Amino acid sequence: MSSGNDCQPQTSTKPALGEREAAELVDRVFGLKVLWIRSLPSYDDQNFHVRVSAEGADEYVLKITNSEDSQEPDLIQAQTQAMMFLSAEGFPSATPYLTKDGNIMSLESGGTRPGSKKYMVRLLTYLPGTPVAKITTNAQILYEIGRLAASVDKVLSEKFQHPSVKSLHRDQFIWNLANVPLLDQYIYALGQNKYRAVVEQVIEQFKGKVIPKLSSFRACINHGDLNDHNILVDSSSACLENPQYRVSGILDFSDMSYGYYVFEVAIVIMYMMIESPDPLSVGGHVLAGFETVLPLTTEERGALFLLVSGRFAQSLVIAAHTALLYPENKEYLTITAKTGWKHLMKMFEVGQKAVEKTWFETAQAY
């Protein structure tokens, strides 16, 4: 769920190609004939699932990046190189199919009219699996996802090297968790209601209690969007009562940026709460898995409640703002809002101390 490198969540930059145009693009740029194609839901890019008549792997995702991010080739290069690096390191990450010119991406015009917007186009291997949003999560998969999140950030931060990596310093990027205070300028989209008052409280507490502590957190590269639609799983056991899952795919690297390890665990906790029947217990299982790879410091643990709340605020405010710009995509944009508001309100109702006690005691029990 990304947007440009400045603090605009989204202007009218989303591509709007039809299936026929997308199929022609695959043929022209990648030299592959499309057998069938269908649109996939997306936030501000455009994605298509395509099957081609090539030898070997025959399913791909055509990813057409929004026109704003397309103006930052270094950033898209960094994201794609990171995916290739993770795949080589054994993580279930997509890799690009090269263009006819042997490149990992190509800047293409979105229409035939003069002055048509240009979009960066990539063809990525299609990863099989079920989005976490479609399963009933249990302690086992939450623990696995926590461990995966820590492992991804750790290997990227310690071993990933490429000239484009400097583009991941995205100081004004609206989705970076350090930038919760930037929500002030989009909060109008909530209108006047009880929700807005809670978000204003989150932003103020974030400014006072999290921002001054940032320098004490351990810095890293964040994936930044390990949400319930960007993690794919498959079942590794036949037992229907207690299914065991493994992660089969990590999607969407467009929110990658320099941040802090504790940001990643907070983001994962927030998104895993969305579909959970017992949302307040989720954090302990995710944290336990994360801490097998990267135990949090006292300062990082102390900020976790406000970081999770801050991510709820980002997701809910930016979705409300973007839905005003793109009413036709409102249903997808406000997926999180269906239960997100309820969970954020519940966190504040129960209170930081009690929520942290549940999280930390659950993690301790491992």
mmCIF file of N, CA and C in Angstrom, residues 147-242:
data_model
loop_
_atom_site.group_PDB
_atom_site.id
_atom_site.type_symbol
_atom_site.label_atom_id
_atom_site.label_comp_id
_atom_site.label_asym_id
_atom_site.label_seq_id
_atom_site.Cartn_x
_atom_site.Cartn_y
_atom_site.Cartn_z
ATOM 1 N N ARG A 147 8.466 -14.526 13.119
ATOM 2 C CA ARG A 147 9.860 -14.933 12.883
ATOM 3 C C ARG A 147 10.308 -14.541 11.473
ATOM 4 N N LEU A 148 9.424 -14.722 10.508
ATOM 5 C CA LEU A 148 9.730 -14.353 9.123
ATOM 6 C C LEU A 148 10.015 -12.849 9.006
ATOM 7 N N ALA A 149 9.180 -12.025 9.645
ATOM 8 C CA ALA A 149 9.346 -10.565 9.566
ATOM 9 C C ALA A 149 10.723 -10.150 10.077
ATOM 10 N N ALA A 150 11.121 -10.720 11.207
ATOM 11 C CA ALA A 150 12.435 -10.392 11.767
ATOM 12 C C ALA A 150 13.558 -10.879 10.843
ATOM 13 N N SER A 151 13.385 -12.083 10.289
ATOM 14 C CA SER A 151 14.428 -12.664 9.427
ATOM 15 C C SER A 151 14.624 -11.853 8.154
ATOM 16 N N VAL A 152 13.498 -11.401 7.558
ATOM 17 C CA VAL A 152 13.572 -10.593 6.325
ATOM 18 C C VAL A 152 14.335 -9.297 6.590
ATOM 19 N N ASP A 153 13.953 -8.573 7.642
ATOM 20 C CA ASP A 153 14.611 -7.295 7.941
ATOM 21 C C ASP A 153 16.083 -7.487 8.278
ATOM 22 N N LYS A 154 16.367 -8.552 9.017
ATOM 23 C CA LYS A 154 17.750 -8.791 9.461
ATOM 24 C C LYS A 154 18.665 -9.080 8.271
ATOM 25 N N VAL A 155 18.220 -9.970 7.377
ATOM 26 C CA VAL A 155 19.082 -10.327 6.244
ATOM 27 C C VAL A 155 19.212 -9.149 5.267
ATOM 28 N N LEU A 156 18.131 -8.388 5.081
ATOM 29 C CA LEU A 156 18.218 -7.207 4.215
ATOM 30 C C LEU A 156 19.197 -6.185 4.791
ATOM 31 N N SER A 157 19.113 -5.966 6.104
ATOM 32 C CA SER A 157 19.925 -4.925 6.743
ATOM 33 C C SER A 157 21.396 -5.333 6.833
ATOM 34 N N GLU A 158 21.652 -6.621 6.973
ATOM 35 C CA GLU A 158 23.035 -7.066 7.178
ATOM 36 C C GLU A 158 23.751 -7.450 5.882
ATOM 37 N N LYS A 159 22.995 -7.900 4.864
ATOM 38 C CA LYS A 159 23.669 -8.481 3.692
ATOM 39 C C LYS A 159 23.306 -7.873 2.344
ATOM 40 N N PHE A 160 22.171 -7.145 2.272
ATOM 41 C CA PHE A 160 21.714 -6.650 0.972
ATOM 42 C C PHE A 160 22.509 -5.416 0.568
ATOM 43 N N GLN A 161 23.185 -5.511 -0.583
ATOM 44 C CA GLN A 161 23.975 -4.375 -1.072
ATOM 45 C C GLN A 161 23.669 -4.144 -2.548
ATOM 46 N N HIS A 162 23.350 -2.915 -2.866
ATOM 47 C CA HIS A 162 23.109 -2.531 -4.258
ATOM 48 C C HIS A 162 23.173 -1.006 -4.301
ATOM 49 N N PRO A 163 23.701 -0.423 -5.386
ATOM 50 C CA PRO A 163 23.791 1.050 -5.443
ATOM 51 C C PRO A 163 22.452 1.760 -5.214
ATOM 52 N N SER A 164 21.342 1.105 -5.583
ATOM 53 C CA SER A 164 20.025 1.753 -5.463
ATOM 54 C C SER A 164 19.500 1.778 -4.027
ATOM 55 N N VAL A 165 20.196 1.108 -3.106
ATOM 56 C CA VAL A 165 19.659 0.958 -1.749
ATOM 57 C C VAL A 165 19.511 2.308 -1.035
ATOM 58 N N LYS A 166 20.303 3.284 -1.461
ATOM 59 C CA LYS A 166 20.215 4.617 -0.818
ATOM 60 C C LYS A 166 18.846 5.274 -1.045
ATOM 61 N N SER A 167 18.142 4.838 -2.082
ATOM 62 C CA SER A 167 16.814 5.414 -2.354
ATOM 63 C C SER A 167 15.784 5.013 -1.292
ATOM 64 N N LEU A 168 16.140 4.061 -0.427
ATOM 65 C CA LEU A 168 15.212 3.625 0.621
ATOM 66 C C LEU A 168 15.192 4.582 1.814
ATOM 67 N N HIS A 169 16.032 5.617 1.779
ATOM 68 C CA HIS A 169 15.922 6.686 2.789
ATOM 69 C C HIS A 169 14.779 7.598 2.336
ATOM 70 N N ARG A 170 13.577 7.333 2.845
ATOM 71 C CA ARG A 170 12.374 8.037 2.354
ATOM 72 C C ARG A 170 11.794 8.836 3.520
ATOM 73 N N ASP A 171 12.415 9.970 3.802
ATOM 74 C CA ASP A 171 12.108 10.711 5.033
ATOM 75 C C ASP A 171 10.658 11.155 5.143
ATOM 76 N N GLN A 172 10.047 11.524 4.022
ATOM 77 C CA GLN A 172 8.672 12.048 4.067
ATOM 78 C C GLN A 172 7.644 11.023 3.607
ATOM 79 N N PHE A 173 8.053 9.770 3.511
ATOM 80 C CA PHE A 173 7.162 8.721 3.021
ATOM 81 C C PHE A 173 6.035 8.505 4.027
ATOM 82 N N ILE A 174 4.796 8.697 3.576
ATOM 83 C CA ILE A 174 3.642 8.717 4.487
ATOM 84 C C ILE A 174 3.444 7.396 5.219
ATOM 85 N N TRP A 175 3.887 6.258 4.611
ATOM 86 C CA TRP A 175 3.677 4.955 5.244
ATOM 87 C C TRP A 175 4.806 4.553 6.186
ATOM 88 N N ASN A 176 5.900 5.332 6.213
ATOM 89 C CA ASN A 176 6.937 5.008 7.197
ATOM 90 C C ASN A 176 6.367 5.308 8.577
ATOM 91 N N LEU A 177 6.549 4.392 9.512
ATOM 92 C CA LEU A 177 5.898 4.531 10.820
ATOM 93 C C LEU A 177 6.404 5.741 11.599
ATOM 94 N N ALA A 178 7.586 6.233 11.262
ATOM 95 C CA ALA A 178 8.086 7.448 11.926
ATOM 96 C C ALA A 178 7.243 8.663 11.573
ATOM 97 N N ASN A 179 6.457 8.552 10.490
ATOM 98 C CA ASN A 179 5.742 9.718 9.966
ATOM 99 C C ASN A 179 4.270 9.796 10.373
ATOM 100 N N VAL A 180 3.913 9.131 11.456
ATOM 101 C CA VAL A 180 2.543 9.260 11.985
ATOM 102 C C VAL A 180 2.134 10.733 12.163
ATOM 103 N N PRO A 181 3.056 11.628 12.623
ATOM 104 C CA PRO A 181 2.662 13.037 12.764
ATOM 105 C C PRO A 181 2.190 13.694 11.457
ATOM 106 N N LEU A 182 2.612 13.166 10.298
ATOM 107 C CA LEU A 182 2.164 13.742 9.016
ATOM 108 C C LEU A 182 0.668 13.531 8.777
ATOM 109 N N LEU A 183 0.043 12.648 9.550
ATOM 110 C CA LEU A 183 -1.394 12.389 9.366
ATOM 111 C C LEU A 183 -2.242 13.610 9.668
ATOM 112 N N ASP A 184 -1.683 14.556 10.432
ATOM 113 C CA ASP A 184 -2.419 15.782 10.770
ATOM 114 C C ASP A 184 -3.097 16.408 9.549
ATOM 115 N N GLN A 185 -2.393 16.367 8.399
ATOM 116 C CA GLN A 185 -2.913 17.080 7.225
ATOM 117 C C GLN A 185 -3.991 16.300 6.464
ATOM 118 N N TYR A 186 -4.233 15.024 6.846
ATOM 119 C CA TYR A 186 -5.253 14.228 6.149
ATOM 120 C C TYR A 186 -6.418 13.831 7.046
ATOM 121 N N ILE A 187 -6.354 14.256 8.292
ATOM 122 C CA ILE A 187 -7.339 13.797 9.274
ATOM 123 C C ILE A 187 -8.746 14.337 8.969
ATOM 124 N N TYR A 188 -8.800 15.404 8.177
ATOM 125 C CA TYR A 188 -10.105 15.969 7.771
ATOM 126 C C TYR A 188 -10.980 14.895 7.130
ATOM 127 N N ALA A 189 -10.358 13.897 6.489
ATOM 128 C CA ALA A 189 -11.104 12.871 5.741
ATOM 129 C C ALA A 189 -11.986 12.021 6.657
ATOM 130 N N LEU A 190 -11.713 12.054 7.973
ATOM 131 C CA LEU A 190 -12.519 11.267 8.914
ATOM 132 C C LEU A 190 -13.819 11.969 9.278
ATOM 133 N N GLY A 191 -13.921 13.274 8.930
ATOM 134 C CA GLY A 191 -15.088 14.034 9.379
ATOM 135 C C GLY A 191 -14.973 14.285 10.875
ATOM 136 N N GLN A 192 -16.082 14.611 11.519
ATOM 137 C CA GLN A 192 -16.081 14.860 12.965
ATOM 138 C C GLN A 192 -16.818 13.712 13.657
ATOM 139 N N ASN A 193 -16.082 12.868 14.354
ATOM 140 C CA ASN A 193 -16.735 11.771 15.090
ATOM 141 C C ASN A 193 -15.824 11.246 16.190
ATOM 142 N N LYS A 194 -16.272 10.225 16.902
ATOM 143 C CA LYS A 194 -15.508 9.694 18.040
ATOM 144 C C LYS A 194 -14.190 9.067 17.576
ATOM 145 N N TYR A 195 -14.180 8.540 16.344
ATOM 146 C CA TYR A 195 -12.955 7.933 15.821
ATOM 147 C C TYR A 195 -11.852 8.974 15.679
ATOM 148 N N ARG A 196 -12.239 10.105 15.162
ATOM 149 C CA ARG A 196 -11.251 11.163 14.934
ATOM 150 C C ARG A 196 -10.559 11.548 16.244
ATOM 151 N N ALA A 197 -11.334 11.607 17.333
ATOM 152 C CA ALA A 197 -10.762 11.987 18.628
ATOM 153 C C ALA A 197 -9.688 10.989 19.067
ATOM 154 N N VAL A 198 -9.918 9.702 18.811
ATOM 155 C CA VAL A 198 -8.926 8.680 19.185
ATOM 156 C C VAL A 198 -7.667 8.819 18.330
ATOM 157 N N VAL A 199 -7.854 9.037 17.023
ATOM 158 C CA VAL A 199 -6.692 9.206 16.138
ATOM 159 C C VAL A 199 -5.879 10.432 16.552
ATOM 160 N N GLU A 200 -6.558 11.517 16.903
ATOM 161 C CA GLU A 200 -5.841 12.724 17.349
ATOM 162 C C GLU A 200 -5.032 12.433 18.618
ATOM 163 N N GLN A 201 -5.609 11.612 19.482
ATOM 164 C CA GLN A 201 -4.918 11.200 20.707
ATOM 165 C C GLN A 201 -3.670 10.371 20.370
ATOM 166 N N VAL A 202 -3.818 9.435 19.424
ATOM 167 C CA VAL A 202 -2.679 8.604 18.992
ATOM 168 C C VAL A 202 -1.556 9.491 18.458
ATOM 169 N N ILE A 203 -1.916 10.440 17.584
ATOM 170 C CA ILE A 203 -0.895 11.304 16.969
ATOM 171 C C ILE A 203 -0.160 12.123 18.032
ATOM 172 N N GLU A 204 -0.909 12.685 18.970
ATOM 173 C CA GLU A 204 -0.278 13.511 20.012
ATOM 174 C C GLU A 204 0.638 12.679 20.906
ATOM 175 N N GLN A 205 0.167 11.496 21.308
ATOM 176 C CA GLN A 205 1.003 10.633 22.148
ATOM 177 C C GLN A 205 2.233 10.160 21.387
ATOM 178 N N PHE A 206 2.053 9.924 20.102
ATOM 179 C CA PHE A 206 3.158 9.486 19.249
ATOM 180 C C PHE A 206 4.242 10.566 19.196
ATOM 181 N N LYS A 207 3.790 11.814 19.003
ATOM 182 C CA LYS A 207 4.748 12.941 18.961
ATOM 183 C C LYS A 207 5.516 13.053 20.272
ATOM 184 N N GLY A 208 4.811 12.859 21.387
ATOM 185 C CA GLY A 208 5.426 13.077 22.687
ATOM 186 C C GLY A 208 6.257 11.914 23.195
ATOM 187 N N LYS A 209 5.826 10.677 22.857
ATOM 188 C CA LYS A 209 6.456 9.514 23.488
ATOM 189 C C LYS A 209 7.282 8.639 22.553
ATOM 190 N N VAL A 210 6.983 8.665 21.265
ATOM 191 C CA VAL A 210 7.724 7.797 20.335
ATOM 192 C C VAL A 210 8.820 8.567 19.606
ATOM 193 N N ILE A 211 8.468 9.724 19.034
ATOM 194 C CA ILE A 211 9.445 10.483 18.233
ATOM 195 C C ILE A 211 10.737 10.767 19.018
ATOM 196 N N PRO A 212 10.665 11.201 20.286
ATOM 197 C CA PRO A 212 11.907 11.461 21.015
ATOM 198 C C PRO A 212 12.757 10.208 21.259
ATOM 199 N N LYS A 213 12.144 9.020 21.135
ATOM 200 C CA LYS A 213 12.866 7.768 21.425
ATOM 201 C C LYS A 213 13.477 7.122 20.177
ATOM 202 N N LEU A 214 13.156 7.637 18.991
ATOM 203 C CA LEU A 214 13.571 6.963 17.752
ATOM 204 C C LEU A 214 15.070 6.652 17.729
ATOM 205 N N SER A 215 15.868 7.593 18.230
ATOM 206 C CA SER A 215 17.329 7.403 18.156
ATOM 207 C C SER A 215 17.808 6.234 19.020
ATOM 208 N N SER A 216 16.956 5.761 19.949
ATOM 209 C CA SER A 216 17.369 4.626 20.786
ATOM 210 C C SER A 216 16.957 3.280 20.177
ATOM 211 N N PHE A 217 16.166 3.308 19.078
ATOM 212 C CA PHE A 217 15.763 2.062 18.414
ATOM 213 C C PHE A 217 16.865 1.605 17.451
ATOM 214 N N ARG A 218 16.912 0.304 17.181
ATOM 215 C CA ARG A 218 17.903 -0.215 16.218
ATOM 216 C C ARG A 218 17.376 -0.069 14.788
ATOM 217 N N ALA A 219 18.183 0.602 13.968
ATOM 218 C CA ALA A 219 17.775 0.915 12.591
ATOM 219 C C ALA A 219 17.940 -0.298 11.682
ATOM 220 N N CYS A 220 17.145 -0.333 10.622
ATOM 221 C CA CYS A 220 17.228 -1.434 9.652
ATOM 222 C C CYS A 220 16.472 -1.035 8.387
ATOM 223 N N ILE A 221 16.432 -1.955 7.421
ATOM 224 C CA ILE A 221 15.545 -1.808 6.268
ATOM 225 C C ILE A 221 14.254 -2.545 6.605
ATOM 226 N N ASN A 222 13.125 -1.864 6.483
ATOM 227 C CA ASN A 222 11.812 -2.488 6.713
ATOM 228 C C ASN A 222 11.163 -2.913 5.400
ATOM 229 N N HIS A 223 10.546 -4.096 5.382
ATOM 230 C CA HIS A 223 9.625 -4.426 4.286
ATOM 231 C C HIS A 223 8.475 -3.427 4.335
ATOM 232 N N GLY A 224 7.934 -3.213 5.530
ATOM 233 C CA GLY A 224 7.001 -2.113 5.761
ATOM 234 C C GLY A 224 5.532 -2.385 5.481
ATOM 235 N N ASP A 225 5.205 -3.556 4.921
ATOM 236 C CA ASP A 225 3.791 -3.796 4.606
ATOM 237 C C ASP A 225 3.456 -5.285 4.629
ATOM 238 N N LEU A 226 3.902 -5.982 5.679
ATOM 239 C CA LEU A 226 3.583 -7.404 5.792
ATOM 240 C C LEU A 226 2.170 -7.541 6.345
ATOM 241 N N ASN A 227 1.209 -7.216 5.488
ATOM 242 C CA ASN A 227 -0.186 -7.270 5.920
ATOM 243 C C ASN A 227 -0.817 -8.605 5.545
ATOM 244 N N ASP A 228 -2.084 -8.772 5.900
ATOM 245 C CA ASP A 228 -2.747 -10.064 5.729
ATOM 246 C C ASP A 228 -3.060 -10.408 4.269
ATOM 247 N N HIS A 229 -2.841 -9.456 3.368
ATOM 248 C CA HIS A 229 -2.993 -9.740 1.928
ATOM 249 C C HIS A 229 -1.639 -9.918 1.247
ATOM 250 N N ASN A 230 -0.563 -9.526 1.925
ATOM 251 C CA ASN A 230 0.781 -9.602 1.326
ATOM 252 C C ASN A 230 1.583 -10.802 1.811
ATOM 253 N N ILE A 231 0.985 -11.625 2.667
ATOM 254 C CA ILE A 231 1.640 -12.868 3.093
ATOM 255 C C ILE A 231 0.765 -14.021 2.629
ATOM 256 N N LEU A 232 1.346 -14.934 1.852
ATOM 257 C CA LEU A 232 0.640 -16.117 1.372
ATOM 258 C C LEU A 232 1.070 -17.320 2.202
ATOM 259 N N VAL A 233 0.128 -18.231 2.449
ATOM 260 C CA VAL A 233 0.466 -19.442 3.203
ATOM 261 C C VAL A 233 -0.099 -20.657 2.482
ATOM 262 N N ASP A 234 0.481 -21.816 2.777
ATOM 263 C CA ASP A 234 -0.202 -23.053 2.413
ATOM 264 C C ASP A 234 -0.193 -23.978 3.618
ATOM 265 N N SER A 235 -1.095 -24.934 3.593
ATOM 266 C CA SER A 235 -1.271 -25.813 4.743
ATOM 267 C C SER A 235 -0.276 -26.950 4.656
ATOM 268 N N SER A 236 0.463 -27.164 5.754
ATOM 269 C CA SER A 236 1.470 -28.224 5.742
ATOM 270 C C SER A 236 0.989 -29.448 6.529
ATOM 271 N N SER A 237 -0.313 -29.462 6.891
ATOM 272 C CA SER A 237 -0.854 -30.652 7.557
ATOM 273 C C SER A 237 -2.285 -30.882 7.098
ATOM 274 N N ALA A 238 -2.719 -32.133 7.179
ATOM 275 C CA ALA A 238 -4.066 -32.478 6.715
ATOM 276 C C ALA A 238 -5.106 -32.349 7.827
ATOM 277 N N CYS A 239 -4.640 -32.039 9.040
ATOM 278 C CA CYS A 239 -5.549 -31.973 10.190
ATOM 279 C C CYS A 239 -6.421 -30.723 10.115
ATOM 280 N N LEU A 240 -7.717 -30.905 9.953
ATOM 281 C CA LEU A 240 -8.618 -29.760 9.786
ATOM 282 C C LEU A 240 -8.868 -29.022 11.097
ATOM 283 N N GLU A 241 -8.824 -29.761 12.237
ATOM 284 C CA GLU A 241 -9.074 -29.110 13.535
ATOM 285 C C GLU A 241 -7.963 -28.131 13.883
ATOM 286 N N ASN A 242 -6.722 -28.553 13.623
ATOM 287 C CA ASN A 242 -5.577 -27.711 13.988
ATOM 288 C C ASN A 242 -4.594 -27.639 12.830
#
